[in-house]
Short mmCIF file of C-alpha atoms in Angstrom, two decimals:
data_model
loop_
_atom_site.label_atom_id
_atom_site.label_comp_id
_atom_site.label_asym_id
_atom_site.label_seq_id
_atom_site.Cartn_x
_atom_site.Cartn_y
_atom_site.Cartn_z
CA MET A 25 193.96 175.60 59.74
CA VAL A 26 195.08 175.89 62.81
CA TYR A 27 199.11 176.31 61.43
CA LEU A 28 197.51 179.00 59.01
CA LEU A 29 195.57 181.05 62.14
CA HIS A 30 199.10 180.68 64.01
CA ALA A 31 201.13 181.60 61.32
CA TYR A 32 199.80 184.56 59.20
CA PHE A 33 196.95 186.28 61.87
CA GLY A 34 198.96 187.05 64.68
CA ARG A 35 197.35 187.44 68.47
CA ASP A 36 193.65 187.03 67.10
CA GLY A 37 194.76 183.72 64.57
CA ARG A 38 196.56 182.37 67.80
CA GLU A 39 193.11 183.00 69.83
CA GLU A 40 190.68 181.44 67.41
CA ALA A 41 193.00 178.30 66.65
CA GLU A 42 192.58 177.52 70.81
CA MET A 43 189.05 177.88 70.75
CA LEU A 44 189.30 175.57 67.45
CA LEU A 45 191.66 172.98 69.60
CA HIS A 46 189.66 173.03 72.44
CA ARG A 47 186.31 171.80 70.63
CA GLY A 48 185.52 168.12 70.51
CA SER A 49 183.54 165.72 68.52
CA GLY A 50 180.16 165.67 71.01
CA ASP A 51 181.45 167.45 73.66
CA ALA A 52 178.97 168.86 75.68
CA ASP A 53 180.64 172.13 76.82
CA ALA A 54 182.56 172.60 73.46
CA PRO A 55 180.91 170.73 70.72
CA ARG A 56 182.16 171.39 67.01
CA ILE A 57 180.45 173.86 65.32
CA LEU A 58 179.28 171.89 62.58
CA GLY A 59 176.38 169.40 63.80
CA ALA A 60 177.99 166.35 61.85
CA PHE A 61 181.29 166.41 63.77
CA ASN A 62 178.58 165.21 66.79
CA GLU A 63 177.12 162.91 65.74
CA PRO A 64 178.38 159.28 67.28
CA THR A 65 179.90 156.70 65.12
CA PRO A 66 179.55 153.62 66.98
CA ASP A 67 180.22 150.96 64.48
CA TRP A 68 181.65 150.43 61.18
CA LEU A 69 178.95 150.86 58.83
CA ALA A 70 178.68 154.51 60.46
CA PHE A 71 182.05 155.02 59.81
CA PHE A 72 182.08 153.63 56.06
CA MET A 73 178.79 156.34 55.59
CA PHE A 74 180.65 159.05 57.41
CA THR A 75 183.68 158.55 55.50
CA TYR A 76 181.51 158.49 52.06
CA PHE A 77 179.62 160.79 52.70
CA THR A 78 180.83 163.77 55.53
CA ASP A 79 184.41 163.77 54.35
CA ARG A 80 183.03 163.86 50.56
CA ASP A 81 181.50 167.65 51.83
CA GLY A 82 185.59 168.07 53.00
CA LYS A 83 186.49 167.68 49.14
CA PHE A 84 184.20 169.66 48.02
CA GLN A 85 184.70 172.53 50.97
CA LEU A 86 188.49 172.37 50.40
CA GLY A 87 188.11 172.51 46.35
CA THR A 88 186.74 175.97 46.75
CA LEU A 89 189.04 176.85 49.03
CA LYS A 90 191.83 175.55 46.94
CA GLU A 91 190.82 178.34 44.83
CA SER A 92 191.35 181.29 46.79
CA ALA A 93 193.73 184.21 46.37
CA PHE A 94 195.32 183.63 49.71
CA ASP A 95 198.27 181.56 48.68
CA PRO A 96 199.00 179.52 52.38
CA LEU A 97 195.61 178.28 52.28
CA SER A 98 195.18 177.26 48.70
CA ARG A 99 198.84 175.02 48.90
CA THR A 100 197.42 173.75 51.97
CA CYS A 101 194.50 172.61 50.45
CA GLU A 102 195.91 170.73 47.79
CA PHE A 103 197.56 168.42 50.42
CA MET A 104 194.23 168.22 52.55
CA LEU A 105 192.57 166.95 48.94
CA LYS A 106 195.20 164.58 49.09
CA GLU A 107 193.90 163.19 52.51
CA GLU A 108 190.44 163.15 51.96
CA ALA A 109 190.74 161.38 48.86
CA HIS A 110 191.72 158.34 51.05
CA HIS A 111 189.17 158.88 53.71
CA MET A 112 186.51 158.52 50.66
CA PHE A 113 188.09 155.58 48.90
CA VAL A 114 187.44 154.25 52.10
CA GLY A 115 183.95 154.79 52.77
CA THR A 116 183.26 153.61 49.09
CA THR A 117 184.65 150.36 49.13
CA GLY A 118 183.21 150.08 52.24
CA VAL A 119 179.87 150.36 51.57
CA GLN A 120 180.59 148.60 48.61
CA ARG A 121 181.50 145.37 50.43
CA VAL A 122 178.78 145.81 53.26
CA VAL A 123 176.24 145.66 50.05
CA GLU A 124 178.07 142.87 48.26
CA ARG A 125 177.81 140.68 51.37
CA THR A 126 174.21 141.45 52.09
CA ALA A 127 173.52 140.87 48.49
CA ALA A 128 175.46 137.52 48.66
CA LEU A 129 173.18 136.61 51.90
CA MET A 130 169.78 137.63 50.10
CA LYS A 131 170.50 135.67 46.95
CA GLU A 132 171.95 132.34 48.88
CA ARG A 133 169.17 132.71 51.64
CA ASP A 134 166.13 134.02 49.29
CA THR A 135 165.39 136.59 52.02
CA GLU A 136 165.26 140.15 53.19
CA ASP A 137 165.93 139.54 56.33
CA VAL A 138 169.93 138.67 56.35
CA LEU A 139 170.55 139.62 59.96
CA PRO A 140 170.09 136.08 61.29
CA TYR A 141 172.65 135.01 58.77
CA GLY A 142 175.48 137.48 60.10
CA GLY A 143 174.58 140.25 57.73
CA ILE A 144 173.23 143.78 57.79
CA PRO A 145 170.01 143.97 55.77
CA LEU A 146 169.36 146.16 52.87
CA SER A 147 166.88 148.32 54.35
CA VAL A 148 169.15 149.02 57.62
CA ILE A 149 171.93 150.20 55.41
CA GLN A 150 169.45 152.45 53.25
CA LYS A 151 168.24 154.15 56.72
CA TYR A 152 172.33 154.56 57.72
CA LEU A 153 172.39 156.21 54.12
CA ASN A 154 169.46 158.78 54.30
CA PHE A 155 171.26 159.80 57.94
CA HIS A 156 174.38 160.24 56.82
CA PHE A 157 173.44 161.96 53.89
CA ALA A 158 171.09 164.60 55.52
CA VAL A 159 173.31 165.57 58.42
CA SER A 160 176.08 166.27 55.81
CA MET A 161 174.13 168.45 53.49
CA ASP A 162 173.57 170.23 56.56
CA LEU A 163 177.34 170.90 56.40
CA PHE A 164 176.79 173.15 53.70
CA GLY A 165 174.84 175.98 55.12
CA SER A 166 172.07 177.99 54.08
CA GLU A 167 171.13 177.71 50.51
CA THR A 168 171.52 181.90 49.99
CA SER A 169 174.57 183.09 51.94
CA THR A 170 175.77 187.03 52.29
CA ASN A 171 178.89 185.64 53.93
CA ALA A 172 179.79 183.45 51.06
CA ALA A 173 179.09 185.63 48.45
CA ASN A 174 181.56 188.08 50.23
CA TYR A 175 184.18 185.14 50.57
CA PHE A 176 183.33 184.79 46.67
CA THR A 177 184.00 188.46 45.90
CA GLY A 178 187.00 189.05 48.28
CA GLY A 179 188.84 186.03 46.58
CA LEU A 180 188.89 184.28 49.98
CA LYS A 181 187.14 181.22 48.52
CA GLY A 182 186.29 180.26 44.70
CA ARG A 183 183.75 177.90 43.33
CA TRP A 184 184.16 174.21 42.81
CA MET A 185 186.42 173.44 39.48
CA GLU A 186 186.53 177.59 39.31
CA ARG A 187 188.50 177.08 36.00
CA ARG A 188 186.43 174.97 33.64
CA ARG A 189 183.35 177.77 34.71
CA GLY A 190 182.73 179.52 31.42
CA ASP A 191 180.85 182.57 32.61
CA ASP A 192 182.61 185.74 34.03
CA HIS A 193 183.75 184.37 37.28
CA ARG A 194 182.16 187.73 39.10
CA LEU A 195 178.66 186.76 38.79
CA LEU A 196 177.44 190.31 38.57
CA ASP A 197 174.04 189.62 36.40
CA ALA A 198 173.76 185.91 37.20
CA VAL A 199 170.58 184.23 38.88
CA ARG A 200 170.06 180.63 39.65
CA GLU A 201 166.74 178.86 41.36
CA VAL A 202 166.71 178.00 44.80
CA ARG A 203 164.07 175.39 46.13
CA THR A 204 162.27 175.56 49.53
CA VAL A 205 159.41 175.09 51.22
CA ARG A 206 156.26 177.29 51.30
CA ASP A 207 152.70 177.24 52.16
CA GLY A 208 153.51 172.76 52.51
CA ALA A 209 155.04 172.65 49.14
CA ILE A 210 158.04 172.90 47.96
CA VAL A 211 158.49 176.12 45.07
CA SER A 212 161.48 177.94 43.40
CA ASP A 213 162.17 181.26 43.55
CA ASP A 214 165.21 182.88 41.62
CA VAL A 215 167.91 184.39 43.28
CA ALA A 216 171.15 186.32 42.69
CA ALA A 217 173.55 183.23 41.72
CA LEU A 218 176.14 185.31 43.86
CA SER A 219 174.59 184.62 46.79
CA ALA A 220 173.71 181.07 46.22
CA LEU A 221 176.98 179.70 45.91
CA ASN A 222 176.34 177.60 48.82
CA LEU A 223 174.25 175.85 46.96
CA ASP A 224 175.93 175.35 43.53
CA LEU A 225 178.37 173.31 46.09
CA ARG A 226 175.73 171.33 47.22
CA ASP A 227 174.48 170.49 44.02
CA GLU A 228 178.54 169.47 43.14
CA TYR A 229 178.43 167.30 46.24
CA VAL A 230 174.91 165.45 45.28
CA GLY A 231 176.03 164.72 42.00
CA ASP A 232 179.23 162.98 43.21
CA CYS A 233 177.28 160.99 46.03
CA GLU A 234 175.12 159.63 43.32
CA ARG A 235 177.97 158.17 41.24
CA GLY A 236 178.53 155.99 44.46
CA VAL A 237 175.17 154.89 44.97
CA ARG A 238 174.75 153.83 41.02
CA ARG A 239 177.85 151.89 41.73
CA TRP A 240 176.50 149.81 45.24
CA ASN A 241 173.59 149.41 42.73
CA LYS A 242 175.34 147.93 40.04
CA SER A 243 176.46 145.15 42.68
CA LEU A 244 172.93 144.32 43.28
CA GLU A 245 172.00 144.50 39.83
CA GLU A 246 174.88 141.89 38.91
CA ALA A 247 173.74 139.59 41.89
CA GLY A 248 170.35 139.45 40.29
CA LEU A 249 168.20 141.40 42.59
CA SER A 250 165.73 143.91 42.24
CA GLN A 251 166.29 146.07 45.30
CA ARG A 252 168.22 149.36 45.03
CA LEU A 253 169.70 152.19 47.44
CA THR A 254 168.67 155.59 46.87
CA LEU A 255 169.75 159.63 47.83
CA PRO A 256 166.90 161.17 49.59
CA HIS A 257 165.41 163.92 48.43
CA GLU A 258 167.35 166.87 49.44
CA GLY A 259 165.08 168.28 52.24
CA PHE A 260 164.53 165.19 54.32
CA ASN A 261 165.55 165.31 57.51
CA ARG A 262 167.32 168.73 57.41
CA GLN A 263 167.90 171.07 60.14
CA VAL A 264 169.98 173.75 58.12
CA GLY A 265 168.86 176.20 55.45
CA ALA A 266 165.54 176.17 53.14
CA TYR A 267 164.14 173.00 54.89
CA ALA A 268 164.91 173.30 58.14
CA GLY A 269 161.52 173.00 60.50
CA ALA A 270 159.90 171.32 57.23
CA PHE A 271 158.99 167.64 57.00
CA VAL A 272 159.81 166.17 53.35
CA THR A 273 159.92 162.31 52.71
CA PRO A 274 162.93 160.81 51.48
CA SER A 275 160.58 160.73 48.39
CA GLY A 276 160.28 164.57 48.37
CA GLU A 277 156.85 164.91 49.70
CA VAL A 278 156.13 167.72 52.31
CA VAL A 279 153.86 166.17 55.11
CA ASP A 280 152.65 167.48 58.46
CA GLU A 281 154.79 166.48 61.97
CA VAL A 282 152.76 163.65 62.91
CA THR A 283 152.45 161.78 59.66
CA TRP A 284 156.55 162.20 59.37
CA ARG A 285 157.10 160.91 62.83
CA ALA A 286 154.82 158.26 62.48
CA ALA A 287 157.30 157.25 59.50
CA GLU A 288 160.30 158.22 61.14
CA ASP A 289 161.48 154.54 62.12
CA ARG A 290 160.92 153.43 58.39
CA TRP A 291 163.52 155.75 57.22
CA LEU A 292 166.26 156.22 59.73
CA PRO A 293 168.16 154.14 61.95
CA THR A 294 166.23 153.35 64.98
CA ASP A 295 167.95 152.07 68.52
CA GLN A 296 167.06 148.62 67.68
CA ASP A 297 168.81 148.38 63.90
CA LYS A 298 172.11 150.61 65.76
CA ALA A 299 171.62 147.35 68.43
CA ASP A 300 171.29 145.05 65.73
CA VAL A 301 174.53 146.33 63.83
CA ALA A 302 176.47 146.86 66.65
CA GLY A 303 175.67 143.23 67.81
CA LEU A 304 177.58 141.93 64.42
CA MET A 305 180.59 144.10 65.27
CA ARG A 306 182.51 141.33 66.43
CA PRO A 307 186.59 141.28 66.04
CA VAL A 308 187.79 138.26 63.93
CA TYR A 309 191.82 137.82 63.90
CA GLU A 310 192.45 135.05 61.74
CA PRO A 311 194.75 136.16 58.79
CA GLY A 312 192.00 135.80 55.30
CA VAL A 313 189.35 135.44 57.41
CA PHE A 314 186.23 138.34 57.37
CA ALA A 315 183.48 139.42 59.44
CA SER A 316 179.87 138.25 58.60
CA TRP A 317 178.83 141.28 57.61
CA ILE A 318 181.48 142.63 55.23
CA ASP A 319 183.16 140.76 51.92
CA PRO A 320 186.75 140.44 51.84
CA PRO A 321 188.40 143.14 49.50
CA SER A 322 189.24 142.76 45.94
CA VAL A 323 193.20 142.97 46.94
CA GLY A 324 195.29 143.83 50.16
CA ILE A 325 197.05 146.75 51.24
CA ASN A 326 199.82 147.42 48.39
CA GLN A 327 198.59 144.77 46.47
CA GLN A 328 199.61 142.06 48.40
CA PRO A 329 197.37 139.08 48.94
CA VAL A 330 194.09 139.35 51.25
CA ASP A 331 195.04 137.01 53.42
CA PHE A 332 198.78 138.37 54.14
CA PRO A 333 200.34 138.61 57.62
CA TYR A 334 200.42 142.39 57.85
CA VAL A 335 201.39 141.70 61.70
CA ARG A 336 203.53 139.30 63.55
CA VAL A 337 203.40 138.96 66.85
CA GLY A 338 206.56 137.26 68.76
#
């Protein structure tokens, strides 16, 4: 983005680029514009969740910019999408290996409390999933947006898989349903599809996220366990858009703030959960040996054996 601003937008572009470069994740004085990128990533489970959920937002945002009529932006996004694919692979397989290790310990020890045996409890994995999914949903902005409509109409952005769409690609008369909270309940309104492009993209994202969760649940099923991981409701723990300010449970029930706060520790990682996970993050240096909380990969890097000595010292 900085390259494009410098190359094509003159002095204004250079000033905008400088402001972008000045921002840093979690910086109190110059934080990143989008909240998810200011959240701490203190352990490997948080890292895997970030690369699965938050980098997946990047995939979909870049997918709309790849349709841009501004050719330098479109071509740049093609390259960036390849990078995002690697990030998401790390997240998908990382969470999968954590879940497989947890499932093995649950079956071996006949308990859900696998923390004493070096594993991350499935309930904690679910809390991390809830948190990272919710903050990543906020990255799509408000469900209705005149800015998004203007970008689309002006040709700066398209929609996800625009060329596969069967409509007029102009959305002059199209409408779509938008959900919001009103009078303590989730209701639906019909709005112009052109103004609901953020929601259109977010729905595509949710469907993609669900595919990974099904893959993780298959590991639990194959282990003979009845427990399953789930995506929380789209309104859960939201700070941006139609659900901001509402208190929605992971199952989609609208409750008052007192009720929500009383149950918050069951849905989101607590300080104790984070400390427990951090306590498992101990380095392992011996080739072919892995930490207690994660399964070995199915194959090593570049198809090498899992115990391949990638680094030789001395």
